[in-house]
Amino acid sequence: MRKWLVILSLMLMCAATPAVAADGDASAEEEPIDVSGIIFEHLKDSYEWHIITIGEKDIAISLPVILYSKLSGWHFFMSSELEGSDGYDGFHICQTGAFAGKLVETDYDGTEVKPLDFSLTKVALAIIIDGVLLMAIILMCAAWYRNHEPSDAPPKGFVGLIELVSMMVVDEVIKPGVGKEYRRFAPLLLTLFYFILLNNLMGLIPIFPAGANVTGNIAVTLTLALVTFFTVNVLGTKGYWKEILWPDVPTWLKCPMPLMPLIEIFGIFTKPFSLTVRLFANMTAGHSIILALTCMIFIVARMGPLIGTSMSFVSVLFMIFMNCLELLVAYIQAYVFTMLSAMFIGMSRVNEEKKD
């Protein structure tokens, strides 16, 4: 992985610098590189999957668009039909405002209205791809255990790595966090861990079918947090709800003014909020820094061959360092999300813990 990153970075550096060396005087007249536009273009979701740009030609995978409009009913077409400023079939991608980047249509009074959007976007397709890949990995590991006896030697290679990581997560995260009922919730928490880890790692690979910013999409992190939210509150014991609605504090703090119950109820909703924002913010920040360092190569290349080459080399080193750091962050964020989810679930198992 590191060797691949070095080769890719050096290719970018070499591609940027000679162009300036051949025509250094014209560099000042070139349009400035829109760094923020490049970063946000990568981070946001889209109706197509851009692969590469060759010259002035963009190579992208067209995705199906499925819309329901209150004005004109159902619409089915491919995203390639949206090329051009006029859009397609009365729909166009909004450039500004609350609906920026989303498909909208113009109402009778001239206002932009957002239809119900069931389209298969880049992030949605990436989730399907990563989900299928995760199932393939788990089924491959299950096949190994199905063909071996418990008395056989432990697995080696990739299956052994999955077993090692799974045992570590169960023994160090799930078991201490949940308590004696950890076996009941281990499958769910392990699924969350591996799903987040795989999507984090796939987001660091810049070529299809990887490269989508899945865990940097707040809708995805919110959905993952809601899984923990409903698990905690739907499966919470009577003792858990007693501590929320009638906590063990002086009576004047809960009656007649239910101060502590209100604080506890507020805490119910802050937990999934913290899970959502933590994962979203960390992964978005990591992608932004890597993209900014990549753009720096092309920015300094316009300063001349000497400065461009030296600063591009520094940018490449920083980019390699950040990619290696992001590999660690990808694991840490999956670990932290699972650990906090396990703790929240353990806090909802009040009765069982007191009986033991």
CSV table of N, CA, C and O in Angstrom, one decimal, residues 160-222:
chain,number,residue,atom,x,y,z
A,160,GLY,N,-6.7,-15.7,9.7
A,160,GLY,CA,-6.1,-15.5,11.0
A,160,GLY,C,-6.1,-14.1,11.5
A,160,GLY,O,-6.3,-13.8,12.7
A,161,LEU,N,-5.9,-13.2,10.6
A,161,LEU,CA,-5.9,-11.7,10.9
A,161,LEU,C,-7.3,-11.4,11.3
A,161,LEU,O,-7.5,-10.6,12.3
A,162,ILE,N,-8.4,-11.8,10.6
A,162,ILE,CA,-9.8,-11.5,11.0
A,162,ILE,C,-10.1,-12.1,12.3
A,162,ILE,O,-10.7,-11.4,13.2
A,163,GLU,N,-9.6,-13.3,12.6
A,163,GLU,CA,-9.9,-13.9,13.9
A,163,GLU,C,-9.2,-13.1,15.0
A,163,GLU,O,-9.8,-12.9,16.1
A,164,LEU,N,-8.0,-12.7,14.8
A,164,LEU,CA,-7.2,-11.9,15.8
A,164,LEU,C,-7.9,-10.6,16.1
A,164,LEU,O,-8.1,-10.2,17.3
A,165,VAL,N,-8.4,-9.9,15.1
A,165,VAL,CA,-9.0,-8.6,15.3
A,165,VAL,C,-10.4,-8.8,15.9
A,165,VAL,O,-10.7,-8.0,16.9
A,166,SER,N,-11.1,-9.8,15.5
A,166,SER,CA,-12.4,-10.1,16.1
A,166,SER,C,-12.3,-10.4,17.6
A,166,SER,O,-13.1,-9.9,18.5
A,167,MET,N,-11.3,-11.3,18.0
A,167,MET,CA,-11.1,-11.6,19.4
A,167,MET,C,-10.7,-10.4,20.2
A,167,MET,O,-11.1,-10.2,21.3
A,168,MET,N,-9.9,-9.5,19.6
A,168,MET,CA,-9.5,-8.3,20.3
A,168,MET,C,-10.7,-7.4,20.6
A,168,MET,O,-10.8,-6.9,21.7
A,169,VAL,N,-11.5,-7.2,19.5
A,169,VAL,CA,-12.7,-6.4,19.7
A,169,VAL,C,-13.6,-6.9,20.7
A,169,VAL,O,-14.2,-6.2,21.6
A,170,VAL,N,-13.9,-8.2,20.7
A,170,VAL,CA,-14.8,-8.9,21.7
A,170,VAL,C,-14.2,-8.8,23.1
A,170,VAL,O,-14.9,-8.4,24.0
A,171,ASP,N,-12.9,-9.1,23.3
A,171,ASP,CA,-12.3,-9.2,24.6
A,171,ASP,C,-12.1,-7.8,25.2
A,171,ASP,O,-12.2,-7.6,26.4
A,172,GLU,N,-11.7,-6.8,24.4
A,172,GLU,CA,-11.3,-5.5,24.9
A,172,GLU,C,-12.3,-4.5,24.8
A,172,GLU,O,-12.2,-3.4,25.4
A,173,VAL,N,-13.3,-4.7,23.9
A,173,VAL,CA,-14.3,-3.6,23.7
A,173,VAL,C,-15.7,-4.1,24.1
A,173,VAL,O,-16.4,-3.5,24.9
A,174,ILE,N,-16.2,-5.2,23.5
A,174,ILE,CA,-17.6,-5.6,23.6
A,174,ILE,C,-17.8,-6.2,25.0
A,174,ILE,O,-18.8,-5.8,25.7
A,175,LYS,N,-17.0,-7.1,25.4
A,175,LYS,CA,-17.2,-7.8,26.7
A,175,LYS,C,-17.1,-6.8,27.9
A,175,LYS,O,-18.0,-6.8,28.8
A,176,PRO,N,-16.1,-5.9,28.0
A,176,PRO,CA,-16.1,-5.0,29.1
A,176,PRO,C,-17.2,-3.9,29.0
A,176,PRO,O,-17.7,-3.5,30.0
A,177,GLY,N,-17.6,-3.5,27.8
A,177,GLY,CA,-18.6,-2.5,27.6
A,177,GLY,C,-20.0,-3.0,27.9
A,177,GLY,O,-20.8,-2.3,28.6
A,178,VAL,N,-20.4,-4.1,27.4
A,178,VAL,CA,-21.8,-4.6,27.5
A,178,VAL,C,-22.0,-5.3,28.8
A,178,VAL,O,-23.0,-5.2,29.5
A,179,GLY,N,-21.0,-6.1,29.2
A,179,GLY,CA,-21.1,-6.9,30.4
A,179,GLY,C,-21.4,-8.4,30.1
A,179,GLY,O,-21.0,-8.9,29.1
A,180,LYS,N,-22.1,-9.1,31.0
A,180,LYS,CA,-22.2,-10.5,30.9
A,180,LYS,C,-23.2,-11.0,29.8
A,180,LYS,O,-23.2,-12.1,29.4
A,181,GLU,N,-23.9,-10.0,29.2
A,181,GLU,CA,-24.8,-10.3,28.1
A,181,GLU,C,-24.1,-10.0,26.7
A,181,GLU,O,-24.7,-9.8,25.7
A,182,TYR,N,-22.7,-9.9,26.8
A,182,TYR,CA,-22.0,-9.5,25.6
A,182,TYR,C,-22.2,-10.4,24.4
A,182,TYR,O,-22.2,-9.9,23.2
A,183,ARG,N,-22.5,-11.7,24.6
A,183,ARG,CA,-22.7,-12.6,23.5
A,183,ARG,C,-23.9,-12.2,22.7
A,183,ARG,O,-24.0,-12.4,21.4
A,184,ARG,N,-24.9,-11.7,23.3
A,184,ARG,CA,-26.2,-11.3,22.6
A,184,ARG,C,-25.9,-10.2,21.6
A,184,ARG,O,-26.6,-10.1,20.6
A,185,PHE,N,-25.1,-9.3,22.0
A,185,PHE,CA,-24.9,-8.1,21.2
A,185,PHE,C,-23.6,-8.1,20.4
A,185,PHE,O,-23.3,-7.2,19.6
A,186,ALA,N,-22.7,-9.1,20.6
A,186,ALA,CA,-21.5,-9.2,19.8
A,186,ALA,C,-21.6,-9.2,18.3
A,186,ALA,O,-20.9,-8.5,17.6
A,187,PRO,N,-22.6,-10.0,17.7
A,187,PRO,CA,-22.8,-10.0,16.3
A,187,PRO,C,-23.1,-8.6,15.7
A,187,PRO,O,-22.5,-8.2,14.7
A,188,LEU,N,-23.9,-7.8,16.4
A,188,LEU,CA,-24.3,-6.5,15.9
A,188,LEU,C,-23.1,-5.6,16.0
A,188,LEU,O,-22.8,-4.8,15.0
A,189,LEU,N,-22.4,-5.6,17.1
A,189,LEU,CA,-21.2,-4.7,17.3
A,189,LEU,C,-20.1,-5.0,16.4
A,189,LEU,O,-19.4,-4.1,15.9
A,190,LEU,N,-19.8,-6.3,16.2
A,190,LEU,CA,-18.8,-6.7,15.2
A,190,LEU,C,-19.1,-6.3,13.8
A,190,LEU,O,-18.3,-5.9,13.0
A,191,THR,N,-20.4,-6.4,13.5
A,191,THR,CA,-20.9,-5.9,12.1
A,191,THR,C,-20.6,-4.4,12.0
A,191,THR,O,-20.1,-4.0,10.9
A,192,LEU,N,-21.0,-3.6,13.0
A,192,LEU,CA,-20.7,-2.2,12.9
A,192,LEU,C,-19.2,-1.9,12.8
A,192,LEU,O,-18.8,-1.0,12.0
A,193,PHE,N,-18.4,-2.6,13.5
A,193,PHE,CA,-17.0,-2.4,13.5
A,193,PHE,C,-16.4,-2.7,12.1
A,193,PHE,O,-15.7,-1.8,11.5
A,194,TYR,N,-16.7,-3.8,11.6
A,194,TYR,CA,-16.1,-4.2,10.3
A,194,TYR,C,-16.7,-3.3,9.1
A,194,TYR,O,-16.0,-3.0,8.2
A,195,PHE,N,-18.0,-3.0,9.2
A,195,PHE,CA,-18.6,-2.1,8.2
A,195,PHE,C,-17.9,-0.8,8.2
A,195,PHE,O,-17.6,-0.3,7.1
A,196,ILE,N,-17.7,-0.2,9.3
A,196,ILE,CA,-17.1,1.1,9.4
A,196,ILE,C,-15.6,1.0,8.9
A,196,ILE,O,-15.1,1.9,8.2
A,197,LEU,N,-14.9,0.0,9.4
A,197,LEU,CA,-13.5,-0.1,9.1
A,197,LEU,C,-13.3,-0.3,7.6
A,197,LEU,O,-12.5,0.3,7.0
A,198,LEU,N,-14.1,-1.2,7.0
A,198,LEU,CA,-14.0,-1.5,5.5
A,198,LEU,C,-14.3,-0.2,4.7
A,198,LEU,O,-13.6,0.1,3.8
A,199,ASN,N,-15.4,0.5,5.1
A,199,ASN,CA,-15.7,1.7,4.4
A,199,ASN,C,-14.6,2.8,4.5
A,199,ASN,O,-14.3,3.6,3.6
A,200,ASN,N,-14.0,2.9,5.7
A,200,ASN,CA,-12.9,3.8,5.9
A,200,ASN,C,-11.8,3.5,5.0
A,200,ASN,O,-11.1,4.4,4.4
A,201,LEU,N,-11.4,2.2,5.0
A,201,LEU,CA,-10.2,1.8,4.2
A,201,LEU,C,-10.5,2.0,2.7
A,201,LEU,O,-9.6,2.4,1.9
A,202,MET,N,-11.7,1.6,2.3
A,202,MET,CA,-12.1,1.8,0.8
A,202,MET,C,-12.0,3.2,0.4
A,202,MET,O,-11.7,3.5,-0.7
A,203,GLY,N,-12.4,4.1,1.3
A,203,GLY,CA,-12.4,5.5,1.0
A,203,GLY,C,-11.0,6.1,0.7
A,203,GLY,O,-10.8,7.2,0.1
A,204,LEU,N,-9.9,5.4,1.2
A,204,LEU,CA,-8.6,5.9,1.0
A,204,LEU,C,-8.0,5.4,-0.3
A,204,LEU,O,-6.9,5.9,-0.7
A,205,ILE,N,-8.6,4.5,-1.0
A,205,ILE,CA,-8.2,4.0,-2.3
A,205,ILE,C,-8.8,4.8,-3.4
A,205,ILE,O,-10.0,4.8,-3.5
A,206,PRO,N,-8.0,5.5,-4.2
A,206,PRO,CA,-8.6,6.5,-5.1
A,206,PRO,C,-9.1,5.9,-6.4
A,206,PRO,O,-9.4,6.7,-7.4
A,207,ILE,N,-9.2,4.6,-6.6
A,207,ILE,CA,-9.7,4.0,-7.9
A,207,ILE,C,-10.9,3.2,-7.7
A,207,ILE,O,-11.1,2.6,-6.6
A,208,PHE,N,-11.8,3.2,-8.7
A,208,PHE,CA,-13.0,2.4,-8.7
A,208,PHE,C,-12.7,0.9,-8.5
A,208,PHE,O,-11.7,0.4,-9.1
A,209,PRO,N,-13.5,0.2,-7.6
A,209,PRO,CA,-14.7,0.5,-7.0
A,209,PRO,C,-14.6,1.2,-5.6
A,209,PRO,O,-15.5,1.2,-4.9
A,210,ALA,N,-13.4,1.6,-5.3
A,210,ALA,CA,-13.2,2.3,-4.0
A,210,ALA,C,-13.2,3.8,-4.3
A,210,ALA,O,-13.4,4.3,-5.4
A,211,GLY,N,-12.8,4.6,-3.2
A,211,GLY,CA,-12.7,6.0,-3.4
A,211,GLY,C,-13.9,6.8,-3.0
A,211,GLY,O,-13.8,8.1,-2.9
A,212,ALA,N,-15.0,6.2,-2.7
A,212,ALA,CA,-16.2,7.0,-2.3
A,212,ALA,C,-16.1,7.4,-0.8
A,212,ALA,O,-15.6,6.6,0.0
A,213,ASN,N,-16.5,8.5,-0.5
A,213,ASN,CA,-16.5,9.1,0.9
A,213,ASN,C,-17.7,8.7,1.7
A,213,ASN,O,-18.5,9.5,2.0
A,214,VAL,N,-17.8,7.4,2.0
A,214,VAL,CA,-19.0,6.8,2.6
A,214,VAL,C,-19.1,7.3,4.0
A,214,VAL,O,-20.2,7.9,4.4
A,215,THR,N,-18.1,7.1,4.9
A,215,THR,CA,-18.2,7.5,6.3
A,215,THR,C,-18.0,9.0,6.5
A,215,THR,O,-18.1,9.4,7.6
A,216,GLY,N,-17.7,9.7,5.4
A,216,GLY,CA,-17.7,11.1,5.4
A,216,GLY,C,-19.0,11.7,5.0
A,216,GLY,O,-19.1,13.0,4.9
A,217,ASN,N,-20.0,10.9,4.9
A,217,ASN,CA,-21.4,11.3,4.5
A,217,ASN,C,-22.2,11.3,5.8
A,217,ASN,O,-22.4,10.2,6.4
A,218,ILE,N,-22.7,12.4,6.3
A,218,ILE,CA,-23.4,12.5,7.6
A,218,ILE,C,-24.7,11.6,7.6
A,218,ILE,O,-25.1,11.2,8.7
A,219,ALA,N,-25.3,11.4,6.5
A,219,ALA,CA,-26.5,10.6,6.4
A,219,ALA,C,-26.1,9.1,6.8
A,219,ALA,O,-26.9,8.4,7.5
A,220,VAL,N,-25.0,8.7,6.4
A,220,VAL,CA,-24.5,7.3,6.7
A,220,VAL,C,-24.1,7.2,8.1
A,220,VAL,O,-24.6,6.2,8.8
A,221,THR,N,-23.4,8.1,8.7
A,221,THR,CA,-23.0,8.1,10.1
A,221,THR,C,-24.2,8.2,11.0
A,221,THR,O,-24.3,7.6,12.0
A,222,LEU,N,-25.2,9.0,10.6
A,222,LEU,CA,-26.4,9.1,11.3
A,222,LEU,C,-27.2,7.8,11.4
A,222,LEU,O,-27.7,7.4,12.4
